[in-house]
Tab-separated table of C-alpha atoms in Angstrom:
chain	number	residue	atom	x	y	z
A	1	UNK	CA	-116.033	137.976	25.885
A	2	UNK	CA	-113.865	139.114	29.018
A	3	UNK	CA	-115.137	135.968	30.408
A	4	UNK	CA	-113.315	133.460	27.941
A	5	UNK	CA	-110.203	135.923	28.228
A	6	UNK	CA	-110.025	135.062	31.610
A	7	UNK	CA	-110.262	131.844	31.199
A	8	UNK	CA	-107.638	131.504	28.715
A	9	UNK	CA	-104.547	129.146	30.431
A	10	UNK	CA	-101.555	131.339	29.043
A	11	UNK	CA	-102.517	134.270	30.974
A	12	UNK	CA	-101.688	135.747	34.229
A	13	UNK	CA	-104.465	136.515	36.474
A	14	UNK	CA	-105.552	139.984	37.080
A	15	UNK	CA	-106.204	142.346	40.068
A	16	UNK	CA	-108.456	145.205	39.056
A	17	UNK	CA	-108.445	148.199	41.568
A	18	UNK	CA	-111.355	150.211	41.596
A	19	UNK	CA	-110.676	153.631	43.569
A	20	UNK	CA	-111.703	157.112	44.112
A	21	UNK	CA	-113.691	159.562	46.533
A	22	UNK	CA	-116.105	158.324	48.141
A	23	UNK	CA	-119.944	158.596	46.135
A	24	UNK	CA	-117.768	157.958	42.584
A	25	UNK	CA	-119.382	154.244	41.746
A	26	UNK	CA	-116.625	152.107	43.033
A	27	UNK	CA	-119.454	149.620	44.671
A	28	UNK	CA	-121.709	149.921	41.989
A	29	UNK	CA	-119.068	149.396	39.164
A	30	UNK	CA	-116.502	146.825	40.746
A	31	UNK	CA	-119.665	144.283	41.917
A	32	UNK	CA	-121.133	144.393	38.422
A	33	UNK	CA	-117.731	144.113	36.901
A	34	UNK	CA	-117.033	141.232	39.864
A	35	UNK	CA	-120.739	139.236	38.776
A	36	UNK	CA	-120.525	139.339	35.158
A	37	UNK	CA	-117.186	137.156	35.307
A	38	UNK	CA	-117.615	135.558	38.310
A	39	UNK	CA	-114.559	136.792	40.510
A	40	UNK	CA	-114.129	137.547	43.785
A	41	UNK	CA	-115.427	141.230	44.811
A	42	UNK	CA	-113.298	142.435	47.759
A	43	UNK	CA	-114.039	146.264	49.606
A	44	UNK	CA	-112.828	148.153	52.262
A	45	UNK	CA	-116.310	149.144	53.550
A	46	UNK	CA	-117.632	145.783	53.733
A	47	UNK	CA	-114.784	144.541	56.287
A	48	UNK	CA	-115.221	147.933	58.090
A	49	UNK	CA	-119.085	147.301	58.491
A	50	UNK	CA	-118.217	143.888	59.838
A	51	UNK	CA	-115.765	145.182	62.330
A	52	UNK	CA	-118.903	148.061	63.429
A	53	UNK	CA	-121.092	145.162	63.233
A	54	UNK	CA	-119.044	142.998	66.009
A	55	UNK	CA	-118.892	145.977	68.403
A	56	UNK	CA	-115.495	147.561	67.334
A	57	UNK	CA	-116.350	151.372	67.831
A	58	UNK	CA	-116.613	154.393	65.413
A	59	UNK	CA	-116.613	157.117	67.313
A	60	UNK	CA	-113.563	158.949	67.455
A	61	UNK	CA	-110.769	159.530	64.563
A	62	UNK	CA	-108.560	157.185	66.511
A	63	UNK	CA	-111.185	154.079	66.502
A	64	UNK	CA	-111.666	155.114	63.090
A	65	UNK	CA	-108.137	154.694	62.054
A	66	UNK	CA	-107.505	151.269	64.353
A	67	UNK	CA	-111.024	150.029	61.962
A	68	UNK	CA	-109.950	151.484	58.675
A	69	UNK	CA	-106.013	150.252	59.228
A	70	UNK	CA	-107.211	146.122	60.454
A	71	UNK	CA	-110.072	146.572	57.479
A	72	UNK	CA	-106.922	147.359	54.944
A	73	UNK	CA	-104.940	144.420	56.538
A	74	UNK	CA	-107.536	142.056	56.016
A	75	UNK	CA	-108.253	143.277	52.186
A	76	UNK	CA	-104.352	142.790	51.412
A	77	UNK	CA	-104.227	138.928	53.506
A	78	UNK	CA	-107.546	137.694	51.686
A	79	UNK	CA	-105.891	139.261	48.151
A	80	UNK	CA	-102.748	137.741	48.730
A	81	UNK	CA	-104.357	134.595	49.120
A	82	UNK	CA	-106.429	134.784	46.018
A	83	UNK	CA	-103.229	135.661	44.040
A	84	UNK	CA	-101.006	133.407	45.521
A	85	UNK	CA	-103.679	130.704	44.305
A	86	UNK	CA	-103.593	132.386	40.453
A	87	UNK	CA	-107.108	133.710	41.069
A	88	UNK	CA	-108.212	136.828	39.398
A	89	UNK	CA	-109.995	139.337	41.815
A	90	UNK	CA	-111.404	143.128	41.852
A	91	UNK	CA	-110.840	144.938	44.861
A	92	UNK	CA	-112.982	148.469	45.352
A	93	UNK	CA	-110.426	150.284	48.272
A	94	UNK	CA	-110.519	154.455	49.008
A	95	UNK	CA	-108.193	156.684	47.948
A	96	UNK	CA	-106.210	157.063	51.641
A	97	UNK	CA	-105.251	153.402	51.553
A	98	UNK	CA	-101.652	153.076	50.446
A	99	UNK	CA	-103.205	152.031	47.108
A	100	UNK	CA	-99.768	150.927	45.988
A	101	UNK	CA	-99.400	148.313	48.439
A	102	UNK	CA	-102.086	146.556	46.293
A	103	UNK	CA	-99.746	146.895	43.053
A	104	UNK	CA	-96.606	145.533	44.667
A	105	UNK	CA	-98.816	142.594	45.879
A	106	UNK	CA	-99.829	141.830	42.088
A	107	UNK	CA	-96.614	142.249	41.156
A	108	UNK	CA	-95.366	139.671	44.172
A	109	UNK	CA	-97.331	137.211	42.007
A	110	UNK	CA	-96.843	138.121	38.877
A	111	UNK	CA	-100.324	139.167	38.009
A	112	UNK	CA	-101.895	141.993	35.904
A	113	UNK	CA	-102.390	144.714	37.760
A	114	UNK	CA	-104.926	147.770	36.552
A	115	UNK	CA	-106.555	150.080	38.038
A	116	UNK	CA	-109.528	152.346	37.637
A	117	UNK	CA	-109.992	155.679	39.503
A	118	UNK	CA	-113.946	156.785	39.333
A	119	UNK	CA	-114.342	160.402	39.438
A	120	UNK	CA	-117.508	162.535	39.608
A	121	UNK	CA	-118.503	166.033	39.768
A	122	UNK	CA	-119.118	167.412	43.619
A	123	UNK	CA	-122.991	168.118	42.686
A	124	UNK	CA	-123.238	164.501	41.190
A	125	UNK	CA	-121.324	162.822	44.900
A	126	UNK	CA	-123.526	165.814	46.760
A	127	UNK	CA	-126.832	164.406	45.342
A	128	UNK	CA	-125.461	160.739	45.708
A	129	UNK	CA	-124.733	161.584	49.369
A	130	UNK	CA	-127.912	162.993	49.938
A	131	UNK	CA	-129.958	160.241	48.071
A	132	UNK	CA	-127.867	157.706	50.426
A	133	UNK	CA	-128.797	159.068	53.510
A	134	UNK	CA	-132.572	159.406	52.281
A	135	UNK	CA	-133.188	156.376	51.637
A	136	UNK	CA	-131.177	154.182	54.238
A	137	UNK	CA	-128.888	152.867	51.099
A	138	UNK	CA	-125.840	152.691	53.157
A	139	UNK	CA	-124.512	150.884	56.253
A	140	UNK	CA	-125.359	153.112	59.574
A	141	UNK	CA	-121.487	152.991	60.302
A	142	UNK	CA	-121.587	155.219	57.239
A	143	UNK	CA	-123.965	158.510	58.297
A	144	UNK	CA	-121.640	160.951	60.216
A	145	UNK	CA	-119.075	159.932	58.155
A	146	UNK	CA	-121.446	161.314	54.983
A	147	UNK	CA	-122.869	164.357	56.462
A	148	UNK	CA	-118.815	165.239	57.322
A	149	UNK	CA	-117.738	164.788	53.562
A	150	UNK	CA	-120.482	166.186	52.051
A	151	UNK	CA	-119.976	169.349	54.298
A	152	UNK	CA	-115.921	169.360	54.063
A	153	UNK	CA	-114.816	167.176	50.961
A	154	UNK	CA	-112.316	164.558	51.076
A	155	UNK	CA	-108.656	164.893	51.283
A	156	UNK	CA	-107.686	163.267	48.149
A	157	UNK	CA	-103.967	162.417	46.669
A	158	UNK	CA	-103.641	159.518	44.119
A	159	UNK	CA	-100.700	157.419	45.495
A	160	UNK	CA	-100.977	155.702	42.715
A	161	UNK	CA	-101.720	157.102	38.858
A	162	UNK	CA	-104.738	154.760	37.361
A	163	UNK	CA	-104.184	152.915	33.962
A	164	UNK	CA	-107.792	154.532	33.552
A	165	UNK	CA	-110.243	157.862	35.143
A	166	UNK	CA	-113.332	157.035	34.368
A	167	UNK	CA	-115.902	159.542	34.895
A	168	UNK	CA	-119.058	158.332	36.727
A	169	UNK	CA	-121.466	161.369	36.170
A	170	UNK	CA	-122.767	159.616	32.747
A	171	UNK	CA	-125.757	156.945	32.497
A	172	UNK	CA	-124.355	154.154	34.932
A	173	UNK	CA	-125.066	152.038	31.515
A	174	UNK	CA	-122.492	153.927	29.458
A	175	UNK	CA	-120.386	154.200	32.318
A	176	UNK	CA	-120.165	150.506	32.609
A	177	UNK	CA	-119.412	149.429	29.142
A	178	UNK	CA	-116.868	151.734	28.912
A	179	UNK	CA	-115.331	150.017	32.174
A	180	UNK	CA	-115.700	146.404	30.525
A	181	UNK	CA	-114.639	147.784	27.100
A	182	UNK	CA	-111.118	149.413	28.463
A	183	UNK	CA	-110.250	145.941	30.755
A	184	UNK	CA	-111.521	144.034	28.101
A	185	UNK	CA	-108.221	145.594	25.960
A	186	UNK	CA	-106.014	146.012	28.553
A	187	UNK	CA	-106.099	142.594	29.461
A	188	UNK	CA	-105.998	141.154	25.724
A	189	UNK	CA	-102.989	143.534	25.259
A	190	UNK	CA	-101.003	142.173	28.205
C-alpha cells in the first residue's frame, strides 16, 4: 500500500529520518522500511565503517570526530542529491548529528520530511549491546565504542522533536507495522 502511495505523481517525495541512541532498531527498522518500497537506505555507520575500512583511524576522540563529521558530510551530499532528483530516501543518522540539518535539506526541496526517534529501555540496549559483541554482529570499528556506552550511556538531546517515538522494546514484528502503519498516514495526510 505505501508502495503505490509513493508512487503516486502528485506527491512530493519523502525523507524519513530514523534516529535515536544507539542499540534502539534504527538499522533494523529503516533497512526493512528502505526494502519493502524499494528506496534508498542511507546510515551514518555504514560511511564511518568505510572510512575505518580505508585506513582512516579510530583511536582517539579527535579521529573520531574528523570520521563521524566527513561520515555526516557525505550522508547530507548523497541526500541532497537524491532529493534534488525528487527521489524518496530513509536515512538512519545518531542523535549527535545536527539532525536538523537533514530537515532544512527536505525542506530545500520541498519534500516531506518525518522523522522517527526509536527508543528502548537501558536493559533492552544493555542486552542488545551485549548480544552484539557476542556474536560478532557489528562492524569491529564498533567494539570500544560499545563496551564505553554500555558502561557510561550516551549523551542524548533531541535537536530535533520526532513526528513519532516509537518504542523498540516490543516484538520487532509489532514494532514494525506500527512504523509502516504511522508513515503510511502521515504521508497520505500530507
Amino acid at each position: 500500500n505505501m508502495k503505490k502511495i509513493l508512487n503516486q505523481k502528485n506527491k512530493s517525495p519523502f525523507l524519513i529520518l530514523f534516529f535515536g541512541k544507539s542499540a534502539t532498531g534504527k538499522t533494523f527498522y529503516s533497512r526493512k522500511l528502505a526494502r519493502q518500497l524499494s528506496v534508498p537506505h542511507l546510515a551514518l555507520d555504514d560511511i564511518k565503517e568505510t572510512l575505518y575500512d580505508l585506513g582512516f583511524k579510530n583511536e582517539t576522540d579527535q579521529d573520531k570526530k574528523i570520521i563521524n563529521d566527513a561520515s555526516f558530510e557525505a550522508i547530507l551530499s548523497i541526500s541532497n542529491e537524491y532529493l534534488k532528483a525528487s527521489k524518496t530516501i530513509i536515512l538512519d543518522i545518531h542523535t549527535k548529528e545536527p539532525l536538523q540539518t537533514v530537515r532544512q535539506l527536505a525542506e530545500k526541496y520541498n519534500n516531506i520530511f518525518y522523522s522517527i526517534e526509536l527508543i528502548t529501555n537501558e536493559t533492552s540496549r544493555s542486552e542488545r549491546y551485549n548480544l552484539r559483541i557476542a556474536t560478532s554482529e557489528r562492524h569491529k570499528k564498533h567494539y570500544d565504542e560499545l563496551k564505553t556506552q554500555t558502561q557510561s550511556g550516551l549523551n542524548y538531546e533531541r535537536s530535533i522533536h520526532p513526528n513519532i517515538v516509537i518504542d523498540t522494546t516490543e516484538d520487532s514484528e509489532k514494532v514494525y507495522r506500527n512504523i509502516l502503519r504511522e508513515v503510511t498516514k502521515f504521508y497520505e495526510n500530507n
